[in-house]
Coordinates of C-alpha atoms in Angstrom, one line a residue:
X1 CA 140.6 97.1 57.3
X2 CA 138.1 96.3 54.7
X3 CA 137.0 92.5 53.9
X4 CA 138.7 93.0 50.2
X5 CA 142.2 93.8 52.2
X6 CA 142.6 90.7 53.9
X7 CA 143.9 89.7 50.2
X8 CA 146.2 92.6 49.6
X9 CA 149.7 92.5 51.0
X10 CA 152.1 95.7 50.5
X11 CA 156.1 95.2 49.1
X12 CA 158.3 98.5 48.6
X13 CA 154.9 100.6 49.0
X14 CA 153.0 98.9 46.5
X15 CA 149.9 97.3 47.2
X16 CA 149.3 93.5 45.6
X17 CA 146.0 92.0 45.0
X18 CA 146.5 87.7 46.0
X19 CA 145.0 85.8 43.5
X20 CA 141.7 84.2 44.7
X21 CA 138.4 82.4 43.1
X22 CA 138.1 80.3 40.3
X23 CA 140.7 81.6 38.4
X24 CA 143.3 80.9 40.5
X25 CA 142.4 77.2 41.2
X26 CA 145.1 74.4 42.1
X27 CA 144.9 72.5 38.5
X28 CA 143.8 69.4 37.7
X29 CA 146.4 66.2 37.5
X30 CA 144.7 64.7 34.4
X31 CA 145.5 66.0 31.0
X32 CA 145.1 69.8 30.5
X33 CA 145.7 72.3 27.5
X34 CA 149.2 73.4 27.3
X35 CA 148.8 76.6 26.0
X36 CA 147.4 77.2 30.1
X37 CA 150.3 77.9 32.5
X38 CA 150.0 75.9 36.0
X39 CA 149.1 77.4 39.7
X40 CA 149.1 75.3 42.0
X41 CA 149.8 77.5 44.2
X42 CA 147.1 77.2 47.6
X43 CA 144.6 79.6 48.4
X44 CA 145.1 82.2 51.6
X45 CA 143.6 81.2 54.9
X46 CA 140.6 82.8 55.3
X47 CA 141.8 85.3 57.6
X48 CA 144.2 86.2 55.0
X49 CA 147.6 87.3 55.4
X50 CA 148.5 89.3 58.6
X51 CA 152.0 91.2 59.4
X52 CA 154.0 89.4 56.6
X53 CA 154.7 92.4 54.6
X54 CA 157.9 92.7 55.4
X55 CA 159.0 89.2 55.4
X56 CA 157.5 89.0 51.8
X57 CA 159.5 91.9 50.5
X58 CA 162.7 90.1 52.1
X59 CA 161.9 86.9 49.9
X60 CA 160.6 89.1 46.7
X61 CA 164.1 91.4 47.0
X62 CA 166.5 87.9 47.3
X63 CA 164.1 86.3 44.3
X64 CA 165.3 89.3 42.3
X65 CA 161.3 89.6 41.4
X66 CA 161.8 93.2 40.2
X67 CA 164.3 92.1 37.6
X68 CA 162.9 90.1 34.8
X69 CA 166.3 90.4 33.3
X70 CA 168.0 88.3 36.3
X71 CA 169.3 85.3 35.3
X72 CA 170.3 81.7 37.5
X73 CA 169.1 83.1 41.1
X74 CA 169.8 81.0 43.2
X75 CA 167.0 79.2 45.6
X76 CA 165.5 81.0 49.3
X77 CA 164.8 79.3 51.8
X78 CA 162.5 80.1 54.6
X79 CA 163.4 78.6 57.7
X80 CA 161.5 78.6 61.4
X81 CA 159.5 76.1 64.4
X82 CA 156.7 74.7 63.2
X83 CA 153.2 76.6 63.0
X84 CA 155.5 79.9 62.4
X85 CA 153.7 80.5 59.0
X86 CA 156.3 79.6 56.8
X87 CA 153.6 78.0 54.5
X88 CA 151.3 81.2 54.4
X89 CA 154.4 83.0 53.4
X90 CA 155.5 81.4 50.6
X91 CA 151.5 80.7 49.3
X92 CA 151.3 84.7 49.7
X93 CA 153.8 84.8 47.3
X94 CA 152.8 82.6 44.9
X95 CA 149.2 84.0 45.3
X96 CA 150.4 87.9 43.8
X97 CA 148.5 88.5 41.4
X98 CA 151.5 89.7 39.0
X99 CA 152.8 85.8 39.2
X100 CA 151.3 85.3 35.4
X101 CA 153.0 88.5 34.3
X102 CA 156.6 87.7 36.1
X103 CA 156.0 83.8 35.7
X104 CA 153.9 83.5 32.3
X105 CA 154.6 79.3 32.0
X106 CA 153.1 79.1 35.9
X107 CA 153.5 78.4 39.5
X108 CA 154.7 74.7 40.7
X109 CA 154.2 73.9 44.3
X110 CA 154.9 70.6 46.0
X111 CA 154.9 69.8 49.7
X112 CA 156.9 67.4 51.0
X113 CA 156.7 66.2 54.6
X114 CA 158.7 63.9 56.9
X115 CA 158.0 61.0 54.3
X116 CA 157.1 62.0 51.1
X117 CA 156.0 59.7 47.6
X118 CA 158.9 61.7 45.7
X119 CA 157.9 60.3 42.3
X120 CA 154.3 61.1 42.7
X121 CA 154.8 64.4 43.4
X122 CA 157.3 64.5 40.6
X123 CA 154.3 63.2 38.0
X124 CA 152.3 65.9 39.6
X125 CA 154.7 68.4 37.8
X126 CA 155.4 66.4 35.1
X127 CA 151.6 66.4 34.3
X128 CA 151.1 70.2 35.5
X129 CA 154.0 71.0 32.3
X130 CA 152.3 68.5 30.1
X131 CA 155.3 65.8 30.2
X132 CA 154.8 62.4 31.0
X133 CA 157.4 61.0 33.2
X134 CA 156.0 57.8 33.6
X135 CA 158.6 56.3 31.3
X136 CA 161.5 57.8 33.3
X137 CA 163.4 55.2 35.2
X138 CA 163.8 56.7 38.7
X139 CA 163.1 59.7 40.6
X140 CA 166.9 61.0 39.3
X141 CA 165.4 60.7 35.6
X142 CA 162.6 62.3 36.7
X143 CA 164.5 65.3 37.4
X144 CA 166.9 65.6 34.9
X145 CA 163.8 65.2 32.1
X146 CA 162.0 68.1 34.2
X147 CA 165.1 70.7 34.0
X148 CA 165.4 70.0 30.6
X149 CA 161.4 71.5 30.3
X150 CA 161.9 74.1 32.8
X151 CA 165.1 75.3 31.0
X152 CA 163.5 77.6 28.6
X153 CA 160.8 78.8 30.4
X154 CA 159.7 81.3 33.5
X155 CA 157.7 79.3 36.1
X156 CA 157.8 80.2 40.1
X157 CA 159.0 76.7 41.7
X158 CA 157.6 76.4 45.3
X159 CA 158.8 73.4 47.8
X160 CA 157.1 73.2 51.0
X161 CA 157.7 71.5 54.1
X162 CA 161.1 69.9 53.4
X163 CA 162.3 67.7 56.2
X164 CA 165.7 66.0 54.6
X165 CA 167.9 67.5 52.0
X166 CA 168.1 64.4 49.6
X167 CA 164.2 64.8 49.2
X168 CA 164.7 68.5 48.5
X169 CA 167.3 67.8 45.9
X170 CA 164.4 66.1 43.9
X171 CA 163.4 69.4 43.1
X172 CA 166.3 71.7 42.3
X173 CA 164.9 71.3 38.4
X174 CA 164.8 75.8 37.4
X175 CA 165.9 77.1 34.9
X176 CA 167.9 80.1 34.3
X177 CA 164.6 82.3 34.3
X178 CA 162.9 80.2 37.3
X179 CA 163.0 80.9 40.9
X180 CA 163.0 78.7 43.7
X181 CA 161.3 79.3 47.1
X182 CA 161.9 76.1 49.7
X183 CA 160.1 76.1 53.4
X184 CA 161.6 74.0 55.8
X185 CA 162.2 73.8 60.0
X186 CA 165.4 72.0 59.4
X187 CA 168.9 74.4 59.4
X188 CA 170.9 71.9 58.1
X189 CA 168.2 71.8 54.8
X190 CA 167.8 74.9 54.2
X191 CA 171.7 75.6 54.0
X192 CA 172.3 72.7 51.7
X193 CA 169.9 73.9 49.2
X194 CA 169.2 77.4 49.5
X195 CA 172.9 78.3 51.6
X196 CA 173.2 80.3 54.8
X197 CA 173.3 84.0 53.3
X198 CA 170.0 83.0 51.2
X199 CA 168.1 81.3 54.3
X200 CA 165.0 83.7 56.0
X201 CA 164.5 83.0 59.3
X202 CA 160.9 83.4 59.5
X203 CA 159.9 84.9 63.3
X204 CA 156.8 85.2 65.3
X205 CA 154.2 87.9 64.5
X206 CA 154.4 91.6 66.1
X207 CA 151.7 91.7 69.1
X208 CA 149.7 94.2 66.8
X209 CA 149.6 91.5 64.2
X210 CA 149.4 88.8 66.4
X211 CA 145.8 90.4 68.1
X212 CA 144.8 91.7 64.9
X213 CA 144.7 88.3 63.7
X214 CA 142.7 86.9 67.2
X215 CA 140.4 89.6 66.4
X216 CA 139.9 88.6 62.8
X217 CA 139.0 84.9 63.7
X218 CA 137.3 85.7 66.9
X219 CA 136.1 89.3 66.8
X220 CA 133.7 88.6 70.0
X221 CA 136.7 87.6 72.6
X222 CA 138.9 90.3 71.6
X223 CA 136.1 93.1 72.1
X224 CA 134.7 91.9 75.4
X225 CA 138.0 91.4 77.1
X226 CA 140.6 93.3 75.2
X227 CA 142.9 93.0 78.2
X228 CA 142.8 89.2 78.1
X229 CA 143.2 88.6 74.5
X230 CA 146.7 90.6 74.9
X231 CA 147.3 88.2 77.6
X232 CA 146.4 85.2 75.2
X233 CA 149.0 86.4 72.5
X234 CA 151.6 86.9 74.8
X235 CA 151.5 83.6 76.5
X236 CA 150.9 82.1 73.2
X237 CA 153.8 84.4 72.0
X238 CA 152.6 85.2 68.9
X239 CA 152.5 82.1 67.1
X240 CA 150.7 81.9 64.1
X241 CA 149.4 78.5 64.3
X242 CA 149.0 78.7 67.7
X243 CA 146.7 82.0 67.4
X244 CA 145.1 80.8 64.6
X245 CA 143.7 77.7 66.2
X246 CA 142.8 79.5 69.8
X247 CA 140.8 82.2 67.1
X248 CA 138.6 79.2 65.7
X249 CA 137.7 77.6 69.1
X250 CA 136.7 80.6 70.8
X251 CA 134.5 81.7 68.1
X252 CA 132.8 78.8 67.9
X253 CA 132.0 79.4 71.5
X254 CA 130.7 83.4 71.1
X255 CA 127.3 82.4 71.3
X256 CA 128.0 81.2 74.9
X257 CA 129.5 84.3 76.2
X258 CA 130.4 82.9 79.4
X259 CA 131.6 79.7 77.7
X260 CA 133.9 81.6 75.6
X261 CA 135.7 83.7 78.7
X262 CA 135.8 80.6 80.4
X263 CA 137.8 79.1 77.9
X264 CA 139.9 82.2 77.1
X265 CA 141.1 81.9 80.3
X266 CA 141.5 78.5 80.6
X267 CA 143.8 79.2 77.4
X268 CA 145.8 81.4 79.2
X269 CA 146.7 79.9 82.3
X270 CA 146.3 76.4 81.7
X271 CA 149.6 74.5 79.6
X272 CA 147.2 71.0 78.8
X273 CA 144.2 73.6 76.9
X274 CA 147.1 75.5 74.6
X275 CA 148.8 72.1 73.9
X276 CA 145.7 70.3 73.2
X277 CA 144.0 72.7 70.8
X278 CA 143.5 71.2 67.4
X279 CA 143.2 71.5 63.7
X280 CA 140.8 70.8 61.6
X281 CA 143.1 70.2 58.8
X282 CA 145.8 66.9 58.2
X283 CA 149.2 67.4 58.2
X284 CA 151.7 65.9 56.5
X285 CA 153.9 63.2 59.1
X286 CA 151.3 62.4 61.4
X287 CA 148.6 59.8 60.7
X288 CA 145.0 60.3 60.0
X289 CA 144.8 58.0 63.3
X290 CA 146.3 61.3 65.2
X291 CA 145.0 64.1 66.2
X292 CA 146.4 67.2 64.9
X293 CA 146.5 69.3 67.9
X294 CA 149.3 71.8 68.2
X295 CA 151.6 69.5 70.9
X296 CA 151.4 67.0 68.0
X297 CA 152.6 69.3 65.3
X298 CA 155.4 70.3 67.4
X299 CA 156.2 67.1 68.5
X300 CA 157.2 66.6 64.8
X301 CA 160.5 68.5 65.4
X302 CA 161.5 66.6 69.5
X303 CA 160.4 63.3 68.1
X304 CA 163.8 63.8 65.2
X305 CA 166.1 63.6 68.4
X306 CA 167.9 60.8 70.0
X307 CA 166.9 59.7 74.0
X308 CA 169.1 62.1 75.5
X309 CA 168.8 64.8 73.4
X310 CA 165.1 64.8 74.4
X311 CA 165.6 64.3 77.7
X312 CA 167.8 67.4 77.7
X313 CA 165.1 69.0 75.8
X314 CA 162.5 68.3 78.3
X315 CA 164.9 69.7 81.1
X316 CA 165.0 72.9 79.0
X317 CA 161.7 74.0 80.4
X318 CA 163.1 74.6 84.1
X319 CA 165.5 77.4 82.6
X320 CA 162.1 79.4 83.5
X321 CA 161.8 83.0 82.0
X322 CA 159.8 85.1 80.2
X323 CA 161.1 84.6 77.3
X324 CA 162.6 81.2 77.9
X325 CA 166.3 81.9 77.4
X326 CA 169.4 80.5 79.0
X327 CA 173.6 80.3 78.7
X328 CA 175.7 77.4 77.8
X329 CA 176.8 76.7 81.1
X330 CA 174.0 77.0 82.7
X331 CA 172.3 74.0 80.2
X332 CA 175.7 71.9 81.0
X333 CA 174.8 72.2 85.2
X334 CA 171.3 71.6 84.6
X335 CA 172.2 68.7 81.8
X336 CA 175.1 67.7 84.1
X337 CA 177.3 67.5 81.4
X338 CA 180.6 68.7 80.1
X339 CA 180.5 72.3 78.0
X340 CA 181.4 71.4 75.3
X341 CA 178.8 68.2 75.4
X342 CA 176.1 70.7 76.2
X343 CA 177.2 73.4 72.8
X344 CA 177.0 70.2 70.8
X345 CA 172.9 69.4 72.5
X346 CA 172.3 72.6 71.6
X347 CA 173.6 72.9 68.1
X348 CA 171.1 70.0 67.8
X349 CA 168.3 71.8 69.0
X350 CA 168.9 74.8 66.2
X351 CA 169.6 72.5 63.6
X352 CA 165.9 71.1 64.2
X353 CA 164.2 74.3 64.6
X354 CA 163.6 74.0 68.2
X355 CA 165.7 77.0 69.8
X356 CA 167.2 80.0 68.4
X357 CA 170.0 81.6 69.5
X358 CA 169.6 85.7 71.3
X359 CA 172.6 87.4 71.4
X360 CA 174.8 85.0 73.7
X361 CA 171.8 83.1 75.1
X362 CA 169.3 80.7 74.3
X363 CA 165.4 81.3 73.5
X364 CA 162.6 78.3 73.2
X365 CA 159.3 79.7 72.1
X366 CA 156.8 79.2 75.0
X367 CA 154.7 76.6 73.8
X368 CA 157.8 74.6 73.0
X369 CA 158.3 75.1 76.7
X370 CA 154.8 73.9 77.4
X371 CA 155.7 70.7 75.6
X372 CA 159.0 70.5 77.0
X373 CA 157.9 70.5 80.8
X374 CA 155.0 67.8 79.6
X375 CA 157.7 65.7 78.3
X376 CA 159.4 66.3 81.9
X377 CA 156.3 65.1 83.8
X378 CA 155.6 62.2 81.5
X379 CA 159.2 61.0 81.5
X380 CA 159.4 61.9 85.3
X381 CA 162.4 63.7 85.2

């Protein structure tokens, strides 16, 4: 694959350039001409954008993208655990290239977070549309005045990272020529403002995807010891986050050859070194006091339960399996708990993006596991 192609995605056999460089900048918040359309959409990783293509038709088929004629579609939501890429996914999309000719008044994008400043992030659009809506009484005003702009025109509205559907609501403002994309872990959010039958349920990568990306970020460990790198994805199972932050540390280690195996397999067998590894970047809900290492990101999602929901959470990790998966009653003799008590722990669990359900059984990604059976030691269970 060449360098230029880590920027090209394909949808319905086409191939689309993503928009990069200095003409596809997030825009400034001060005063701007208004004859320029906003796109504040963020730039790829640099590793670009690996085994999405299919997930990014999904979302471009349900946007009705091929059909500048379509009028009021309603919002998608892309739903999944944390570090699943459902961020990349919807930047991909609001990276094509074609955005300025399907969406000629701009891009909008606003992530959210556990805690967000609503009515900052509601000026940000304001200002990106040239509207003040520092006048406006309230966040509700602040909406209402933002339809009204977005009524006549064709702009891509983009809501990251929403954690509670009241904060979401915020930013239902398209028009009838719009289109709404909304990220979010939560089932019960992404239902409320996208609906079931228009919710994505973004997975884990394919293993070819998942080492072509290891071998994008850390070319070195994948060619030495193929074997192991396999090994890596799979007991990572083929997390994008996950992946994505082994990839940086070991390639910061090639120089040290023997470093970098040691630490390969140190990533494979031991729970502490996957749970612990870190990234560079903030994220929205944890502190700039934190470190943002992948336990912490997931922890986002546990730390939403009540006491004995996490307590059944961290008992979830002696189902065992590979892949972690289990049966209703099975979870009500380990939880020692009535059926129907145990159906009602689970729906939980689904609702915050922490298990998915597998035919008539259970499944919690791996790394959820890892964090699940740390929880059991810490809480000595």
């Amino acid at each position: 694959m060449t360098e230029a192609a880590k920027y090209q995605v394909t949808i319905h056999g086409n191939v689309y350039d993503l928009a990069i460089g200095d003409g596809a900048q997030v825009i400034s918040t001060g005063p701007r001409d208004r004859a320029t359309p906003p796109f504040m959409a963020p730039p790829p990783p640099p590793q670009g954008i690996l085994g999405r293509d299919d997930d990014l038709t999904r979302v471009f088929d349900l946007l009705q993208l091929g059909d500048t004629d379509a009028a009021d579609v309603p919002p998608v939501a892309l739903r999944g655990l944390g570090g699943i890429g459902k961020t990349t996914l919807a930047a991909a999309l609001g990276r094509l290239a074609i955005m300025p000719e399907l969406f000629p008044d701009g891009v909008l994008w606003a992530a959210l977070g556990p805690q967000p400043t609503l009515r900052i992030l509601l000026d940000g659009w304001g200002r990106a549309l040239g509207v003040d809506l520092l006048p406006e009484r309230d966040e509700s005003a602040c909406r209402d005045r933002l339809r009204a702009v977005l009524y006549r025109k064709r702009t891509l509205l983009i809501v990251d990272d929403v954690w509670e559907a009241a904060h979401g609501s915020y930013f239902t403002v398209a028009g009838p020529h719009c289109r709404t994309l909304i990220t979010t872990r939560e089932t019960p959010v992404a239902y409320a403002l996208a609906t079931r039958d228009r919710t994505l349920r973004v997975d884990v990568l394919k293993p070819e995807a998942a080492l072509a990306l290891l071998r994008r970020l850390a070319p070195e460990a994948v060619t030495t010891d193929e074997r192991s790198a396999q090994r890596l994805c799979e007991r990572l199972e083929y997390l994008p986050l996950a992946l994505t932050l082994a990839g940086r540390l070991l390639a910061v280690e090639a120089d040290v050859p023997a470093r970098m195996a040691r630490l390969l397999g140190e990533l494979i067998e031991q729970r502490d070194a996957r749970l612990t590894l870190l990234q560079a970047e903030g994220r929205l809900g944890l502190t700039e006091e934190e470190p943002v290492s992948l336990q912490a990101i997931l922890g986002m999602s546990v730390a939403r339960l009540d006491g004995t929901d996490q307590e059944r959470f961290a008992m979830a990790s002696v189902f065992g399996g590979d892949p972690l998966t289990w049966e209703i009653n099975a979870a009500a003799y380990v939880w020692e708990c009535p059926v129907e008590e145990a159906e009602g722990t689970i729906s939980r669990f689904i609702q915050r993006g922490l298990v998915e359900r597998r035919g008539a059984r259970y499944w919690m990604h791996a790394l959820l596991a890892d964090y699940a059976a740390e929880m059991m030691e810490g809480m000595g269970l």
